Short mmCIF file of C-alpha atoms in Angstrom, two decimals:
data_model
loop_
_atom_site.label_atom_id
_atom_site.label_comp_id
_atom_site.label_asym_id
_atom_site.label_seq_id
_atom_site.Cartn_x
_atom_site.Cartn_y
_atom_site.Cartn_z
CA MET A 1398 101.62 115.75 97.42
CA THR A 1399 101.01 117.29 100.97
CA MET A 1400 102.05 115.46 104.43
CA ASN A 1401 98.62 115.80 105.65
CA PHE A 1402 97.10 112.26 106.67
CA ASN A 1403 93.93 111.50 104.93
CA PHE A 1404 92.24 108.38 106.01
CA THR A 1405 90.15 107.95 102.94
CA ARG A 1406 93.20 108.02 100.77
CA PHE A 1407 95.26 105.71 103.13
CA MET A 1408 92.19 103.14 102.93
CA ASN A 1409 92.08 103.21 99.18
CA LEU A 1410 95.90 102.51 99.49
CA LEU A 1411 95.34 99.84 101.82
CA LYS A 1412 92.92 97.98 99.92
CA LEU A 1413 94.91 98.26 96.66
CA ASP A 1414 98.02 96.45 98.56
CA ILE A 1415 95.78 93.83 99.74
CA ALA A 1416 94.10 93.30 96.17
CA GLU A 1417 97.29 93.32 94.54
CA ASN A 1418 99.16 90.65 97.27
CA TRP A 1419 95.84 88.68 97.44
CA LYS A 1420 98.09 85.75 96.45
CA ASN A 1421 100.65 86.10 98.92
CA SER A 1422 98.43 86.48 101.73
CA LEU A 1423 96.63 83.29 100.84
CA PHE A 1424 99.96 81.20 100.69
CA GLY A 1425 100.73 82.96 103.94
CA LEU A 1426 97.47 81.83 105.53
CA LEU A 1427 97.65 78.24 104.12
CA GLY A 1428 101.34 78.17 105.46
CA ILE A 1429 100.44 79.38 108.80
CA TYR A 1430 97.65 76.89 109.15
CA ALA A 1431 99.65 73.83 107.76
CA ALA A 1432 102.80 74.63 110.32
CA PHE A 1433 99.72 74.37 112.98
CA LEU A 1434 98.15 71.52 111.55
CA ILE A 1435 101.00 69.33 111.29
CA PRO A 1436 102.16 69.03 115.01
CA MET A 1437 98.75 68.71 116.07
CA LEU A 1438 98.12 65.48 113.94
CA GLY A 1439 101.21 63.93 115.16
CA TRP A 1440 100.32 64.47 118.79
CA LEU A 1441 96.62 63.08 117.95
CA TRP A 1442 98.05 60.05 116.42
CA ASN A 1443 98.89 58.74 119.70
CA PRO A 1444 96.23 60.37 122.19
CA SER A 1445 96.96 57.76 124.83
CA ALA A 1446 100.52 59.51 126.00
CA TYR A 1447 98.96 62.65 126.34
CA SER A 1448 96.38 64.14 128.59
CA PHE A 1449 93.95 66.81 126.77
CA HIS A 1450 95.69 69.59 128.90
CA GLN A 1451 99.41 67.96 127.93
CA PHE A 1452 98.10 68.33 124.61
CA CYS A 1453 96.88 72.01 124.60
CA ASN A 1454 99.86 73.04 126.60
CA ASN A 1455 102.15 71.11 123.55
CA MET A 1456 100.07 73.19 120.80
CA LEU A 1457 100.28 76.44 122.77
CA GLY A 1458 103.97 76.45 122.28
CA VAL A 1459 103.70 75.44 118.70
CA VAL A 1460 101.32 78.50 118.15
CA LEU A 1461 103.52 80.56 120.16
CA LEU A 1462 106.56 79.41 117.99
CA VAL A 1463 105.16 79.54 114.67
CA THR A 1464 103.21 82.88 115.20
CA SER A 1465 106.34 84.40 116.25
CA PHE A 1466 108.24 82.97 113.34
CA PHE A 1467 105.88 84.41 111.12
CA PHE A 1468 105.58 88.03 112.43
CA ILE A 1469 109.28 88.62 112.16
CA PHE A 1470 109.17 87.03 108.82
CA TYR A 1471 106.14 89.35 107.73
CA ALA A 1472 108.23 92.31 109.36
CA SER A 1473 111.36 91.44 107.34
CA ARG A 1474 109.11 91.77 104.24
CA ILE A 1475 107.61 95.20 104.86
CA MET A 1476 109.00 96.82 102.07
CA ILE A 1477 108.63 93.62 99.71
CA CYS A 1478 106.71 96.25 97.22
CA MET A 1479 110.19 97.80 96.64
CA ASN A 1480 112.51 94.83 96.13
CA SER A 1481 112.78 96.08 92.27
CA LYS A 1482 113.41 99.12 90.01
CA GLU A 1483 110.03 98.76 88.58
CA LYS A 1484 108.31 98.03 91.70
CA ARG A 1485 110.20 101.31 93.49
CA ILE A 1486 108.97 103.55 90.63
CA SER A 1487 105.26 102.19 91.00
CA TYR A 1488 105.16 102.41 94.53
CA LEU A 1489 106.71 106.17 95.10
CA LEU A 1490 104.48 107.36 92.53
CA LEU A 1491 101.23 106.43 94.30
CA PRO A 1492 99.23 109.22 95.28
CA ALA A 1493 99.46 109.31 98.83
CA THR A 1494 101.92 110.85 101.09
CA MET A 1495 105.14 108.67 102.63
CA PHE A 1496 103.41 108.21 105.84
CA GLU A 1497 100.30 106.55 104.29
CA LYS A 1498 102.49 104.34 102.41
CA PHE A 1499 104.46 103.32 105.33
CA LEU A 1500 101.86 103.05 107.80
CA SER A 1501 100.02 101.12 104.66
CA ARG A 1502 102.82 98.41 104.70
CA PHE A 1503 102.85 98.46 108.88
CA VAL A 1504 99.48 97.60 108.78
CA ILE A 1505 99.57 94.76 106.15
CA VAL A 1506 102.63 93.17 108.42
CA THR A 1507 100.83 93.52 111.95
CA VAL A 1508 97.09 93.62 111.87
CA PHE A 1509 96.65 92.46 108.73
CA LEU A 1510 98.93 88.88 109.69
CA SER A 1511 97.05 88.78 113.24
CA ILE A 1512 93.69 88.22 111.23
CA GLN A 1513 95.41 85.86 109.06
CA VAL A 1514 96.77 84.12 112.26
CA PHE A 1515 93.02 84.02 113.93
CA VAL A 1516 91.57 82.55 110.98
CA ALA A 1517 94.39 79.81 111.05
CA LEU A 1518 93.39 79.17 114.53
CA LEU A 1519 89.54 78.97 113.88
CA ALA A 1520 90.71 76.28 110.87
CA LEU A 1521 92.71 74.35 112.95
CA GLU A 1522 90.14 74.08 115.80
CA LEU A 1523 87.60 73.43 112.88
CA SER A 1524 89.81 70.54 111.54
CA ARG A 1525 90.32 69.11 115.31
CA TYR A 1526 86.61 68.72 115.48
CA LEU A 1527 86.14 67.29 111.45
CA LEU A 1528 89.23 64.90 112.15
CA GLN A 1529 88.48 63.48 116.05
CA PRO A 1530 86.28 60.25 114.54
CA LEU A 1531 89.43 59.23 112.67
CA PHE A 1532 91.22 59.14 116.11
CA ARG A 1533 90.34 56.99 119.51
CA LEU A 1534 90.22 60.32 121.48
CA PRO A 1535 89.05 60.21 125.27
CA ALA A 1536 86.12 62.43 125.99
CA GLU A 1537 88.02 64.92 127.30
CA PHE A 1538 89.22 66.19 123.72
CA ASN A 1539 85.68 66.95 123.18
CA GLN A 1540 86.60 70.10 124.63
CA SER A 1541 87.60 73.78 122.96
CA MET A 1542 91.49 73.22 122.48
CA LEU A 1543 91.77 77.14 122.05
CA ALA A 1544 89.63 78.04 125.01
CA GLU A 1545 92.18 75.67 127.15
CA MET A 1546 95.07 77.34 125.59
CA ALA A 1547 93.75 81.06 126.37
CA GLU A 1548 93.19 79.92 130.01
CA MET A 1549 96.83 78.44 130.08
CA MET A 1550 98.36 81.82 129.03
CA THR A 1551 97.02 82.97 132.60
CA PHE A 1552 99.00 82.30 135.32
CA ALA A 1553 100.06 83.62 138.78
CA GLY A 1554 103.09 86.02 139.21
CA ARG A 1555 105.66 84.82 141.47
CA ALA A 1556 109.31 84.76 141.19
CA SER A 1557 111.86 83.13 143.24
CA VAL A 1558 114.35 85.46 144.76
CA ASN A 1559 117.09 84.16 147.29
CA ASN A 1560 114.68 80.95 147.43
CA GLU A 1561 111.89 83.11 148.52
CA CYS A 1562 108.74 83.54 146.44
CA VAL A 1563 108.00 86.87 145.70
CA TYR A 1564 104.85 87.79 143.83
CA TYR A 1565 104.68 90.33 141.07
CA ASN A 1566 101.86 91.91 138.97
CA THR A 1567 100.89 89.19 136.17
CA THR A 1568 99.38 92.22 133.91
CA LEU A 1569 103.03 93.92 133.92
CA MET A 1570 104.98 91.23 133.41
CA GLN A 1571 102.53 90.09 130.45
CA LEU A 1572 102.85 93.50 128.92
CA LEU A 1573 106.67 93.07 129.00
CA GLY A 1574 106.43 89.84 127.33
CA PHE A 1575 104.57 91.44 124.82
CA ILE A 1576 106.88 94.81 124.47
CA PHE A 1577 109.86 92.25 124.06
CA LEU A 1578 108.12 90.64 121.34
CA LEU A 1579 107.54 93.69 119.89
CA TRP A 1580 110.55 94.94 119.92
CA ASN A 1581 111.71 91.96 118.22
CA HIS A 1582 109.53 92.60 115.32
CA SER A 1583 110.63 96.16 115.38
CA LEU A 1584 114.35 94.98 114.74
CA PHE A 1585 113.00 93.02 111.33
CA VAL A 1586 110.74 95.97 110.29
CA LEU A 1587 114.09 98.03 110.26
CA GLY A 1588 116.00 95.63 108.47
CA GLY A 1589 113.00 95.27 105.98
CA SER A 1590 113.05 98.84 105.48
CA ARG A 1591 116.98 99.13 104.95
CA TRP A 1592 117.28 95.86 103.01
CA TYR A 1593 114.56 95.25 99.78
CA LYS A 1594 116.04 91.97 98.82
CA HIS A 1595 116.68 88.83 101.04
CA PRO A 1596 115.69 91.15 104.16
CA PHE A 1597 115.37 88.32 106.46
CA MET A 1598 118.38 86.67 106.22
CA LYS A 1599 120.41 89.99 106.39
CA THR A 1600 118.42 91.04 109.48
CA LEU A 1601 118.76 87.85 110.73
CA GLY A 1602 122.48 87.80 110.37
CA VAL A 1603 123.19 90.97 111.84
CA ILE A 1604 121.36 90.23 114.76
CA ILE A 1605 123.33 86.67 115.32
CA ALA A 1606 126.59 88.90 115.01
CA VAL A 1607 125.05 91.23 117.25
CA ASN A 1608 124.54 88.56 119.86
CA LEU A 1609 127.98 86.85 119.35
CA ILE A 1610 129.78 89.96 120.23
CA GLY A 1611 127.52 91.02 123.22
CA GLY A 1612 127.95 87.28 124.44
CA VAL A 1613 131.95 87.95 124.26
CA ILE A 1614 131.45 91.16 126.34
CA PHE A 1615 129.38 89.84 128.58
CA ALA A 1616 131.82 86.98 129.21
CA ARG A 1617 134.50 89.44 129.66
CA LEU A 1618 132.45 91.31 132.35
CA VAL A 1619 131.48 87.94 134.02
CA GLU A 1620 135.21 87.09 134.39
CA ALA A 1621 136.16 90.53 135.65
CA GLY A 1622 133.54 90.24 138.37
CA MET A 1623 131.52 93.09 137.24
CA MET A 1624 128.35 91.17 137.18
CA GLU A 1625 129.22 89.77 141.05
CA ARG A 1626 129.40 93.35 141.71
CA PHE A 1627 126.56 94.51 140.31
CA PHE A 1628 124.17 92.12 141.82
CA GLN A 1629 125.67 93.13 145.04
CA TRP A 1630 125.16 96.33 144.64
CA MET A 1631 121.43 95.90 143.60
CA SER A 1632 121.00 93.61 146.80
CA GLU A 1633 122.57 96.50 149.16
CA ASN A 1634 120.38 99.14 147.81
CA PHE A 1635 116.70 97.45 147.12
CA GLU A 1636 114.87 95.38 148.94
CA GLU A 1637 113.52 92.06 147.90
CA THR A 1638 109.73 92.78 147.74
CA SER A 1639 107.16 92.80 144.99
CA ALA A 1640 107.38 96.45 144.82
CA THR A 1641 111.09 96.14 143.69
CA VAL A 1642 110.15 93.16 141.17
CA ASN A 1643 107.50 95.36 140.01
CA GLY A 1644 109.20 98.25 139.50
CA LEU A 1645 112.01 96.14 137.39
CA ILE A 1646 109.50 94.94 135.23
CA THR A 1647 108.26 98.37 134.55
CA ALA A 1648 111.81 99.68 133.63
CA GLY A 1649 111.76 96.57 131.33
CA ILE A 1650 108.50 98.05 129.55
CA LEU A 1651 110.01 101.50 129.46
CA PHE A 1652 113.31 100.33 128.01
CA PHE A 1653 112.07 98.17 125.50
CA GLY A 1654 108.96 100.35 124.47
CA SER A 1655 111.56 103.30 123.80
CA LEU A 1656 114.03 100.92 121.64
CA THR A 1657 111.00 99.80 119.88
CA ILE A 1658 109.54 103.37 118.89
CA PHE A 1659 113.14 104.32 118.04
CA ASN A 1660 113.29 101.40 115.50
CA TRP A 1661 109.66 102.26 114.00
CA TRP A 1662 110.63 106.04 113.83
CA LEU A 1663 114.18 104.93 112.37
CA SER A 1664 112.35 102.58 109.53
CA TYR A 1665 110.19 105.47 108.63
CA TRP A 1666 113.19 107.64 107.97
CA LEU A 1667 114.83 105.27 106.16
CA PHE A 1668 111.65 104.99 103.93
CA THR A 1669 111.02 108.66 103.04
CA ARG A 1670 114.75 108.76 101.74
CA SER A 1671 113.93 105.73 99.42
CA GLN A 1672 115.02 106.12 95.61
CA VAL A 1673 114.59 104.64 92.76
CA ILE A 1674 118.19 103.73 92.30
CA ARG A 1675 119.39 102.51 95.55
CA ARG A 1676 122.84 103.50 97.08
CA LYS A 1677 124.40 100.31 98.56
CA TRP A 1678 126.06 100.79 102.54
CA LEU A 1679 129.07 98.95 102.66
CA GLY A 1680 128.39 97.01 99.41
CA VAL A 1681 124.98 95.77 100.93
#
């Protein structure tokens, strides 16, 4: 098999993957929808305690939390098609390049999942309109919940520096948030490419362990006065302006973007070295 990318071959592989896993995709869609619906019903049960704006704000938090969880959970299952010897033989022998196979799985846990979330949100909005007669809702609840939530996601960019308001570029800040989430997603893609069985729990365990070690190191640095000296150096060498804040945001984008690309490359590298009989590292 050549290493050339063939779009037709890739699309056939993607269709095969979707067709073979349609039940899992359906259950995933129902799970996302249920995770959205249950909190919404709880808040609709007592609408007098919430304005429509507060209701949408609560639902926005739920949507972001649920979506983030499903994205990292699905990312960890990127190689679920390789979690047994029989599945590995079947998948590795498919008439496609390793890059096409990896890209197909990557699209499933990103683009296809995004479509599932979008469909679940549309079903949630429709459910709210259908269930409204069962609740004594104020007239303001006749508005579109999704439109209100979308409007809430746009905000005026300003940060507080030494009790002074410094404005920053909102597009850069939103891009930083997106790249940071993408980096978290790439960690679970990497974990899923390393561990085929129980990838979510193993990846989460490693992340928790690293955070605990990092927390101990950070506490020692604070005790040693390193952080205080760092912030003093920052205040002496950089002006407290919007340009400085935007520069720091841009540096964060480049840093987490580079880590994300590295994790994707390492995930693909691990996949290209997949074997039917897996060799364990340190017993895992």
